[in-house]
Coordinates of C-alpha atoms in Angstrom, one line a residue:
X1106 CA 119.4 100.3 97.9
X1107 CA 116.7 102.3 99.1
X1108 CA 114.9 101.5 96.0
X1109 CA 115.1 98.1 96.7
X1110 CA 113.1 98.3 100.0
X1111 CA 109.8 97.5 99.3
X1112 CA 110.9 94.1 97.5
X1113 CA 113.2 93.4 100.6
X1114 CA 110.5 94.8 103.4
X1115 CA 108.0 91.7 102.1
X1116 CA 110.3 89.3 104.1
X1117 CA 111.4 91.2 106.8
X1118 CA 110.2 90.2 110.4
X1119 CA 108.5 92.6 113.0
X1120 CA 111.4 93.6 114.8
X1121 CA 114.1 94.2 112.2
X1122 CA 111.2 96.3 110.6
X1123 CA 112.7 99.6 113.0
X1124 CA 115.6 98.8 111.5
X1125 CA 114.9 99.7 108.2
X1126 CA 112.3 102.7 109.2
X1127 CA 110.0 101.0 108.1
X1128 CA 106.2 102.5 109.1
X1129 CA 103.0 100.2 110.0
X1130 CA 100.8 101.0 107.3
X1131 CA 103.4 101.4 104.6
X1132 CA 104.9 97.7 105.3
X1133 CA 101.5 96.2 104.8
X1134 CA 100.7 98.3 101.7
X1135 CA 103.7 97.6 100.1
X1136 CA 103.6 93.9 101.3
X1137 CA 100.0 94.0 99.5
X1138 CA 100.8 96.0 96.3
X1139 CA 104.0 93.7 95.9
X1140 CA 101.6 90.3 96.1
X1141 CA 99.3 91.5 93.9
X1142 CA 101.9 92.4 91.4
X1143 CA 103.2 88.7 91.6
X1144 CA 100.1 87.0 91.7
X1145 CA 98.9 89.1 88.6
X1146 CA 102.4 88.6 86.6
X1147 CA 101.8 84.6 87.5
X1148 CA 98.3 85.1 86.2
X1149 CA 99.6 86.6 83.0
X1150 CA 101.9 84.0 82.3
X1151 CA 100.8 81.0 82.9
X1152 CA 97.3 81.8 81.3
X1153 CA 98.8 83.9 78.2
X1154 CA 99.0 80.7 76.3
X1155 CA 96.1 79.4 76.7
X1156 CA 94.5 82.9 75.4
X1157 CA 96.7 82.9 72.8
X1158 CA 95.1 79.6 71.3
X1159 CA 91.6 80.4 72.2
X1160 CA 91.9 83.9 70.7
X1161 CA 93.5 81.7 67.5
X1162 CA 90.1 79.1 67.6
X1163 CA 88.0 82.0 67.5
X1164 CA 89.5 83.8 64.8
X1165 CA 90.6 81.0 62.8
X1166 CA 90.0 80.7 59.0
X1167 CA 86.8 78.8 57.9
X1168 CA 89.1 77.4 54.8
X1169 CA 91.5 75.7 56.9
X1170 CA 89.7 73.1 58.6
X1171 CA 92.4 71.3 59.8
X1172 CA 91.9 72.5 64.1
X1173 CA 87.9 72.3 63.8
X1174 CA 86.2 71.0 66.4
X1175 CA 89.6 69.9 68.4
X1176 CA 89.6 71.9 71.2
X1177 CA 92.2 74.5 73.1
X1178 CA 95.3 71.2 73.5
X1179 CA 95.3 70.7 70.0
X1180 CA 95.8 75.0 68.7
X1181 CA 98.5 74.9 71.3
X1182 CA 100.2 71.6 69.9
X1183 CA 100.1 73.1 66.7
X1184 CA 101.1 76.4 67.0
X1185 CA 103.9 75.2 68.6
X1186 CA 105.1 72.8 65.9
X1187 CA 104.0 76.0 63.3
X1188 CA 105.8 78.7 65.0
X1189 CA 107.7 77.5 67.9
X1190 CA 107.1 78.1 71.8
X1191 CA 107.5 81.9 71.6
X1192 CA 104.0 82.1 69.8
X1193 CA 102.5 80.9 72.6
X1194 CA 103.6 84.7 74.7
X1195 CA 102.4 86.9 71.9
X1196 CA 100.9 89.9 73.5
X1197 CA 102.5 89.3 76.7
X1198 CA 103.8 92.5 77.6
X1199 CA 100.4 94.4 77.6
X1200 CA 98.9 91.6 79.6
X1201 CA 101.6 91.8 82.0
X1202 CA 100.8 95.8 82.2
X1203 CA 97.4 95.2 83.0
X1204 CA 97.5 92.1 85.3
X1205 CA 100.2 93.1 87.3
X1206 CA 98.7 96.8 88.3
X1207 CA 95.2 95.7 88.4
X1208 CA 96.1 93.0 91.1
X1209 CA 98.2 95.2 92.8
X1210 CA 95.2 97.7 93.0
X1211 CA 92.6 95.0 93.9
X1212 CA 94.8 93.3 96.6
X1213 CA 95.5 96.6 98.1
X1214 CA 92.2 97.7 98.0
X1215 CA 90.7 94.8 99.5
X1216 CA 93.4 94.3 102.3
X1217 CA 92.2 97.9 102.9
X1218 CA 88.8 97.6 103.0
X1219 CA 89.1 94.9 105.0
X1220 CA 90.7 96.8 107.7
X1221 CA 88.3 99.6 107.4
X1222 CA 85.6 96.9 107.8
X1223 CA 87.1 95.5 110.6
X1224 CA 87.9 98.8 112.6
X1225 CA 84.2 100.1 112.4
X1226 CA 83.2 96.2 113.2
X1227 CA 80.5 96.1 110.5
X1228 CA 81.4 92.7 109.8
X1229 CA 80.8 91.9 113.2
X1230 CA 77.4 93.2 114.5
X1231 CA 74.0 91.4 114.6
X1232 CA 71.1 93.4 114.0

């Protein structure tokens, strides 16, 4: 169960937070790391196949000119029908490394930056 925390502290209110010895600073960190993670494994999946049939356009053999010139729609359309939805998620598993880190990172490090920003009210002087 303890394991489980983080994942459950995203919904928990203010006052039940005590409860579960939860800290400040580590609720909004892990609140942050855990949105980045979804936001970059949403990322990953929805855009993976239209990668997958730009990457396909751009690489696609000059003898068969059978997609030239029709554009992202029509590679998806026809790998589908060629080799069934599944194609469309080829390489989804790295992307999914990548994406879901990297946002984690960048929406922690933002949210924390922010703060910073905030505290020393940078953001907020005129000079």
């Amino acid at each position: 169960m303890r394991h489980l925390l983080p994942l459950v502290a995203v919904t928990v209110p203010e006052e039940k937070r005590k409860v579960l010895n939860m800290k400040g600073d580590v609720f909004v960190l892990m609140n942050h790391l855990v949105s980045g993670s979804i936001a970059g494994a949403v990322s990953a999946v929805v855009m993976n196949p239209m990668d997958v049939a730009r990457t396909r356009i751009q690489t696609y053999d000059t003898a068969d000119q059978l997609m030239k010139g029709r554009g992202v729609m029509s590679m998806v359309a026809k790998t589908v029908e060629r080799e069934g939805v599944a194609a469309l998620f080829k390489g989804l598993l790295p992307r999914l490394w990548f994406g879901v880190i990297g946002s984690a990172i960048t929406f922690a490090g933002y949210e924390w930056a922010k703060e910073r920003a905030k505290a020393s009210k940078c953001l907020y002087e005129r000079r």
